[in-house]
């Protein structure tokens, strides 16, 4: 298909596609003439992936590039590959305590593995620091209230990855699944709170 | 206490406290001389609240002001008051479809109340749109996988509000609890995914 058809197929303006091409995010099409190229299904999929990543708040273009690099040439180990790609997603916290001692305590108490270089560890430390500063509680009971459901949910979320043959497919699923279900979970949580408070006001 | 002591008590620099005073976020102390004032426990609490809100990513000062206004003069109905304050928290999505038809469907399917003006509704719609664009699934089964645990967790999260006498206390708890546990839940979710994938690689 021509670039105008690629635009129609993906709902992405031609100018945006040209930007992706210039930035090297989207591979060039097959040249059919000096100023024309033809695009295939792989391009459609790639544009959809770039568009999905572009919709993630606070994800800079440099990080999109990092993620696409992992998708294109994933490390052979799928855990390593998905970890590396997900690590490029925001936020990028820089906690005050670089030893991440507080996060380490919590992670080990919960029976998870402490990996200081995995960004979610620093993310946890920053979140715990913010709770402490605000005087909000964090006890082993509160920790378990979140952990057990997240493990339950996590198993379901990861299940489709078992069926994926190619590492790049698994990486794409992990990145998009991590980034795009997050806003959904947070929106639902707020709606549930509001619902529960409203119910409590009007007991049936 | 003097402003230097307020700074020490709250871990907030004097220059920052003066900024809060100038902006009207922090009420003036009791004047003891032409250029001196004395501060009490209420000021300590207020500074802690402002500092906690300042740690929330993407929360502009104008919205901090809105939240403090609700804390200071909450509507008498606690559901209305907390709803109004939480509504000032980011994100501030503007979904393409202003009727929020997709969010309405999902909310009604889940047995929650559809309130188009409650910002979490627009947030849900934007999140659903992003899933659709990326080709990620959203089925009633997936919805329930998130909803049931969130209701379970939500009951626990809201329980302390039952004991709170003052509406302003409940509003403060609701705002900080919404904003500060969110990054924590997301960090834990990523850690759990990583843990589950690692476990799957090395069956014990």
Coordinates of C-alpha atoms in Angstrom, one line a residue:
Chain A
X1 CA 0.0 0.0 0.0
X2 CA 1.0 3.6 -0.5
X3 CA 1.7 6.0 2.4
X4 CA -1.8 7.5 2.1
X5 CA -3.3 4.0 2.4
X6 CA -1.1 3.3 5.4
X7 CA -2.4 6.5 6.9
X8 CA -6.0 5.4 6.3
X9 CA -5.4 1.9 7.6
X10 CA -3.9 3.2 10.9
X11 CA -5.9 6.4 11.4
X12 CA -2.5 8.3 11.5
X13 CA -1.9 11.4 9.4
X14 CA 0.6 11.2 6.6
X15 CA 2.6 14.0 8.3
X16 CA 2.9 11.9 11.4
X17 CA 4.0 8.8 9.4
X18 CA 6.7 10.9 7.7
X19 CA 7.9 12.0 11.2
X20 CA 8.1 8.4 12.3
X21 CA 10.0 7.6 9.1
X22 CA 12.4 10.5 9.6
X23 CA 13.0 9.5 13.2
X24 CA 13.7 5.9 12.2
X25 CA 10.9 4.6 14.4
X26 CA 9.1 3.2 11.3
X27 CA 11.2 1.3 8.8
X28 CA 11.2 2.6 5.3
X29 CA 8.9 1.0 2.8
X30 CA 10.0 -0.8 -0.3
X31 CA 11.0 1.8 -2.9
X32 CA 8.9 1.6 -6.0
X33 CA 10.0 4.9 -7.6
X34 CA 12.3 7.8 -6.7
X35 CA 9.7 9.3 -4.4
X36 CA 7.4 6.4 -3.8
X37 CA 7.5 3.4 -1.5
X38 CA 5.1 0.6 -0.7
X39 CA 4.1 -0.5 2.8
X40 CA 2.9 -3.8 4.2
X41 CA 1.2 -5.3 7.3
X42 CA 4.4 -5.1 9.3
X43 CA 4.2 -1.3 8.9
X44 CA 0.6 -1.2 10.0
X45 CA 1.5 -3.1 13.1
X46 CA 4.4 -0.9 13.8
X47 CA 2.4 2.3 13.4
X48 CA -0.2 1.0 15.8
X49 CA 2.5 0.2 18.3
X50 CA 4.1 3.6 18.0
X51 CA 0.7 5.3 18.3
X52 CA -0.1 3.3 21.4
X53 CA 3.2 4.2 23.0
X54 CA 2.6 7.8 22.1
X55 CA -0.6 7.8 24.1
X56 CA 1.3 6.9 27.3
X57 CA 1.6 10.0 29.4
X58 CA 5.1 11.2 30.2
X59 CA 6.8 8.7 27.9
X60 CA 9.5 10.7 26.0
X61 CA 10.4 9.9 22.4
X62 CA 13.9 8.7 23.5
X63 CA 12.2 6.0 25.6
X64 CA 9.9 5.0 22.8
X65 CA 13.0 4.4 20.8
X66 CA 14.5 2.3 23.6
X67 CA 11.4 0.1 23.7
X68 CA 11.2 -0.3 19.9
X69 CA 14.9 -1.4 20.0
X70 CA 14.1 -4.1 22.4
X71 CA 11.1 -5.2 20.3
X72 CA 13.3 -5.3 17.2
X73 CA 16.2 -7.1 18.8
X74 CA 15.1 -8.6 22.0
X75 CA 17.6 -10.4 24.3
X76 CA 16.9 -14.1 23.9
X77 CA 15.7 -14.5 27.5
X78 CA 12.1 -13.3 27.6
X79 CA 12.2 -12.2 31.2
X80 CA 15.2 -10.1 30.6
X81 CA 13.7 -8.7 27.4
X82 CA 10.3 -7.7 28.9
X83 CA 12.1 -6.4 32.0
X84 CA 14.3 -4.2 29.9
X85 CA 11.4 -2.8 27.8
X86 CA 9.1 -2.2 30.8
X87 CA 12.0 -0.4 32.5
X88 CA 11.8 2.2 29.8
X89 CA 8.3 3.2 30.8
X90 CA 7.6 6.2 33.2
X91 CA 7.9 7.1 36.0
X92 CA 11.6 7.6 36.4
X93 CA 11.9 8.3 40.1
X94 CA 15.1 9.2 41.8
X95 CA 14.6 8.3 45.5
X96 CA 16.6 10.2 48.1
X97 CA 18.1 7.0 49.5
X98 CA 20.1 5.3 46.7
X99 CA 20.4 2.1 48.8
X100 CA 16.6 1.6 48.5
X101 CA 16.7 0.1 52.0
X102 CA 13.1 0.8 52.7
X103 CA 11.9 -0.8 49.4
X104 CA 14.2 -3.7 50.1
X105 CA 12.6 -4.4 53.4
X106 CA 9.1 -4.3 52.0
X107 CA 10.0 -6.4 49.0
X108 CA 11.7 -9.1 51.1
X109 CA 8.9 -9.1 53.6
X110 CA 6.5 -9.7 50.7
X111 CA 8.6 -12.6 49.4
X112 CA 9.4 -10.9 46.1
X113 CA 12.9 -10.7 44.8
X114 CA 14.9 -7.5 45.5
X115 CA 16.5 -6.2 42.3
X116 CA 17.8 -2.7 43.0
X117 CA 18.4 -1.9 39.3
X118 CA 14.8 -2.8 38.3
X119 CA 13.1 0.7 38.1
X120 CA 9.9 -0.5 39.8
X121 CA 12.1 -0.9 43.0
X122 CA 13.0 2.8 43.0
X123 CA 9.4 3.6 42.2
X124 CA 8.3 1.6 45.2
X125 CA 10.8 3.4 47.4
X126 CA 9.6 6.8 46.2
X127 CA 6.0 5.8 46.8
X128 CA 6.8 4.6 50.4
X129 CA 8.7 7.8 51.1
X130 CA 5.7 9.9 50.0
X131 CA 3.4 7.8 52.3
X132 CA 5.8 8.3 55.2
X133 CA 6.1 12.1 54.7
X134 CA 2.3 12.4 54.5
X135 CA 1.8 10.3 57.7
X136 CA -0.1 7.6 55.8
X137 CA 0.3 4.1 57.2
X138 CA 2.2 1.2 55.6
X139 CA 2.0 -1.9 57.6
X140 CA 2.5 -5.6 56.7
X141 CA -1.4 -5.9 56.8
X142 CA -1.8 -3.1 54.3
X143 CA 1.0 -4.5 52.1
X144 CA -0.8 -7.9 51.9
X145 CA -4.1 -6.2 51.1
X146 CA -2.5 -5.1 47.8
X147 CA -0.1 -7.9 47.2
X148 CA -2.4 -10.9 47.2
X149 CA -4.9 -9.4 44.7
X150 CA -2.1 -8.1 42.5
X151 CA -0.6 -11.6 42.3
X152 CA -4.0 -13.0 41.5
X153 CA -4.5 -10.4 38.8
X154 CA -0.9 -10.7 37.6
X155 CA -1.3 -14.4 36.8
X156 CA -4.3 -13.7 34.6
X157 CA -2.5 -10.7 32.9
X158 CA 0.6 -12.8 32.1
X159 CA -1.3 -15.9 30.9
X160 CA -1.5 -14.9 27.2
X161 CA 2.3 -14.6 27.1
X162 CA 2.5 -18.4 27.4
X163 CA 1.0 -18.8 24.0
X164 CA 3.3 -16.2 22.3
X165 CA 6.0 -17.7 20.1
X166 CA 8.2 -14.7 19.4
X167 CA 9.9 -12.8 22.1
X168 CA 9.1 -9.5 20.3
X169 CA 5.4 -10.3 20.6
X170 CA 5.7 -11.0 24.3
X171 CA 7.7 -7.8 24.8
X172 CA 5.1 -5.8 23.0
X173 CA 2.3 -7.3 25.1
X174 CA 4.2 -6.7 28.3
X175 CA 4.9 -3.1 27.5
X176 CA 1.5 -2.2 26.3
X177 CA -0.2 -4.2 29.0
X178 CA 1.8 -2.6 31.7
X179 CA 1.3 1.0 30.4
X180 CA -2.3 0.9 29.1
X181 CA -4.0 -1.1 31.9
X182 CA -2.4 1.2 34.6
X183 CA -4.7 4.2 33.9
X184 CA -7.6 1.8 33.7
X185 CA -6.9 0.3 37.1
X186 CA -6.5 3.7 38.6
X187 CA -9.8 5.0 37.1
X188 CA -11.7 1.9 38.2
X189 CA -10.2 2.3 41.7
X190 CA -11.5 5.9 42.0
X191 CA -14.9 4.9 40.6
X192 CA -15.1 2.0 43.1
X193 CA -14.3 4.4 46.0
X194 CA -17.0 6.8 44.9
X195 CA -19.4 4.0 44.5
X196 CA -18.7 2.5 48.0
X197 CA -19.0 6.0 49.6
X198 CA -22.3 6.6 47.9
X199 CA -23.6 3.2 48.9
X200 CA -22.6 3.8 52.5
X201 CA -24.6 7.1 52.5
X202 CA -27.7 5.4 51.1
X203 CA -27.9 2.0 52.7
X204 CA -30.2 -0.3 50.8
Chain B
X1 CA 6.9 28.4 67.4
X2 CA 8.8 30.7 65.1
X3 CA 9.0 30.2 61.4
X4 CA 12.5 28.6 61.7
X5 CA 11.1 26.1 64.2
X6 CA 8.1 25.4 61.8
X7 CA 10.7 24.7 59.1
X8 CA 12.6 22.3 61.4
X9 CA 9.4 20.6 62.6
X10 CA 8.2 19.9 59.0
X11 CA 11.5 19.5 57.2
X12 CA 10.5 22.3 54.9
X13 CA 12.9 25.2 54.1
X14 CA 11.9 28.6 55.4
X15 CA 11.9 30.0 51.8
X16 CA 9.3 27.3 50.9
X17 CA 7.2 28.2 53.9
X18 CA 7.3 31.9 52.9
X19 CA 6.2 30.9 49.4
X20 CA 3.2 29.0 50.9
X21 CA 2.4 32.1 53.0
X22 CA 2.6 34.5 50.1
X23 CA 0.4 32.2 48.0
X24 CA -2.2 32.0 50.7
X25 CA -1.8 28.2 51.0
X26 CA -0.6 28.4 54.6
X27 CA -2.5 30.7 56.9
X28 CA -0.5 33.5 58.5
X29 CA 0.8 32.9 62.0
X30 CA -0.2 35.0 65.0
X31 CA 1.7 38.3 64.8
X32 CA 4.0 38.8 67.8
X33 CA 5.9 41.8 66.4
X34 CA 6.0 43.8 63.1
X35 CA 8.1 41.2 61.4
X36 CA 7.5 38.1 63.5
X37 CA 4.7 35.6 63.9
X38 CA 4.2 32.5 65.9
X39 CA 2.9 29.2 64.5
X40 CA 1.1 26.2 66.0
X41 CA 0.3 22.6 65.4
X42 CA -2.4 23.5 62.8
X43 CA 0.4 25.1 60.8
X44 CA 2.6 21.9 61.1
X45 CA -0.3 19.8 59.8
X46 CA -1.0 22.2 57.0
X47 CA 2.6 22.3 55.8
X48 CA 2.7 18.5 55.9
X49 CA -0.5 18.4 53.7
X50 CA 0.8 20.9 51.2
X51 CA 4.2 19.0 51.0
X52 CA 2.3 15.8 50.4
X53 CA 0.3 17.3 47.7
X54 CA 3.4 18.9 46.2
X55 CA 4.9 15.4 45.9
X56 CA 2.0 14.3 43.6
X57 CA 3.2 14.3 40.0
X58 CA 1.4 16.5 37.6
X59 CA -0.7 18.3 40.3
X60 CA -0.5 22.0 39.4
X61 CA -0.5 24.6 42.2
X62 CA -4.0 25.8 41.1
X63 CA -5.4 22.3 41.8
X64 CA -3.6 22.2 45.2
X65 CA -5.4 25.4 46.0
X66 CA -8.8 23.8 45.0
X67 CA -8.1 20.9 47.3
X68 CA -7.1 23.1 50.2
X69 CA -10.3 25.1 49.7
X70 CA -12.4 21.9 50.0
X71 CA -10.4 20.9 53.1
X72 CA -11.0 24.4 54.7
X73 CA -14.7 24.7 53.8
X74 CA -16.0 21.2 52.9
X75 CA -19.5 20.8 51.7
X76 CA -21.5 19.3 54.5
X77 CA -22.1 16.0 52.7
X78 CA -18.9 13.9 53.0
X79 CA -19.4 12.0 49.8
X80 CA -19.8 15.3 47.9
X81 CA -16.8 16.8 49.7
X82 CA -14.4 13.9 49.0
X83 CA -15.6 13.6 45.5
X84 CA -15.0 17.3 44.8
X85 CA -11.5 17.1 46.3
X86 CA -10.4 13.9 44.6
X87 CA -11.8 15.4 41.3
X88 CA -9.0 18.0 41.5
X89 CA -6.3 15.3 41.3
X90 CA -4.6 14.4 38.0
X91 CA -5.0 13.1 35.3
X92 CA -7.3 15.6 33.5
X93 CA -8.2 13.6 30.4
X94 CA -10.3 15.0 27.6
X95 CA -11.7 12.0 25.8
X96 CA -12.7 12.3 22.2
X97 CA -16.3 11.3 22.8
X98 CA -17.8 13.7 25.2
X99 CA -20.9 11.5 25.7
X100 CA -18.6 8.9 27.4
X101 CA -20.8 6.2 25.9
X102 CA -18.1 3.5 26.2
X103 CA -17.3 4.3 29.8
X104 CA -21.1 4.4 30.5
X105 CA -21.5 0.9 29.1
X106 CA -18.6 -0.5 31.2
X107 CA -19.7 1.3 34.4
X108 CA -23.3 0.1 34.1
X109 CA -22.2 -3.5 33.2
X110 CA -20.1 -3.5 36.4
X111 CA -23.0 -2.2 38.5
X112 CA -21.3 1.1 39.4
X113 CA -23.1 4.4 39.1
X114 CA -22.5 6.4 35.9
X115 CA -21.7 10.0 36.8
X116 CA -20.5 11.7 33.6
X117 CA -19.2 14.7 35.5
X118 CA -17.0 12.7 37.9
X119 CA -13.6 12.9 36.3
X120 CA -12.7 9.3 36.9
X121 CA -15.4 8.5 34.3
X122 CA -13.6 10.5 31.6
X123 CA -10.4 8.9 32.8
X124 CA -11.9 5.4 32.3
X125 CA -13.1 6.4 28.8
X126 CA -9.7 7.6 27.8
X127 CA -8.1 4.4 29.2
X128 CA -10.6 2.2 27.3
X129 CA -9.9 4.2 24.1
X130 CA -6.2 3.6 24.5
X131 CA -6.7 -0.1 24.9
X132 CA -8.9 -0.3 21.8
X133 CA -6.4 1.7 19.7
X134 CA -3.6 -0.6 20.8
X135 CA -5.7 -3.7 20.1
X136 CA -5.6 -4.8 23.7
X137 CA -8.7 -6.7 24.9
X138 CA -11.4 -5.5 27.3
X139 CA -14.0 -8.1 28.0
X140 CA -16.5 -8.5 30.9
X141 CA -14.2 -11.2 32.2
X142 CA -11.2 -8.9 32.2
X143 CA -13.3 -6.1 33.8
X144 CA -14.3 -8.4 36.7
X145 CA -10.7 -9.5 37.2
X146 CA -10.0 -5.9 38.2
X147 CA -13.3 -4.9 39.8
X148 CA -13.8 -7.6 42.4
X149 CA -10.3 -7.1 44.0
X150 CA -10.7 -3.3 43.8
X151 CA -14.0 -3.5 45.7
X152 CA -12.3 -5.7 48.3
X153 CA -9.3 -3.4 48.6
X154 CA -11.6 -0.3 48.5
X155 CA -13.6 -1.4 51.5
X156 CA -10.4 -1.7 53.6
X157 CA -9.1 1.6 52.2
X158 CA -12.2 3.5 53.2
X159 CA -12.7 1.9 56.6
X160 CA -10.7 4.5 58.5
X161 CA -13.1 7.2 57.3
X162 CA -15.9 5.8 59.4
X163 CA -14.0 6.9 62.5
X164 CA -13.3 10.4 61.3
X165 CA -15.4 13.1 63.0
X166 CA -14.6 16.1 60.9
X167 CA -15.3 16.2 57.2
X168 CA -12.1 18.0 56.5
X169 CA -10.2 15.0 58.0
X170 CA -12.1 12.6 55.8
X171 CA -11.4 14.8 52.7
X172 CA -7.6 14.9 53.6
X173 CA -7.5 11.2 54.0
X174 CA -9.4 10.6 50.7
X175 CA -7.2 12.9 48.7
X176 CA -3.9 11.7 50.1
X177 CA -5.0 8.1 50.1
X178 CA -6.1 8.3 46.5
X179 CA -3.0 10.1 45.2
X180 CA -0.3 8.5 47.3
X181 CA -1.3 4.8 47.2
X182 CA -1.7 5.0 43.4
X183 CA 2.1 5.0 42.6
X184 CA 2.5 2.3 45.2
X185 CA -0.1 0.0 43.6
X186 CA 1.5 0.5 40.2
X187 CA 5.0 -0.2 41.5
X188 CA 3.9 -3.3 43.3
X189 CA 2.1 -4.5 40.1
X190 CA 5.3 -4.2 38.1
X191 CA 7.3 -5.9 40.8
X192 CA 4.7 -8.7 40.9
X193 CA 4.8 -9.2 37.1
X194 CA 8.6 -9.4 37.2
X195 CA 8.4 -11.8 40.1
X196 CA 5.9 -14.1 38.4
X197 CA 7.9 -14.1 35.1
X198 CA 11.1 -14.9 36.9
X199 CA 9.4 -17.7 38.9
X200 CA 8.0 -19.2 35.7
X201 CA 11.5 -19.2 34.2
X202 CA 12.9 -21.1 37.2
X203 CA 10.3 -23.5 38.4
X204 CA 11.1 -24.6 42.0

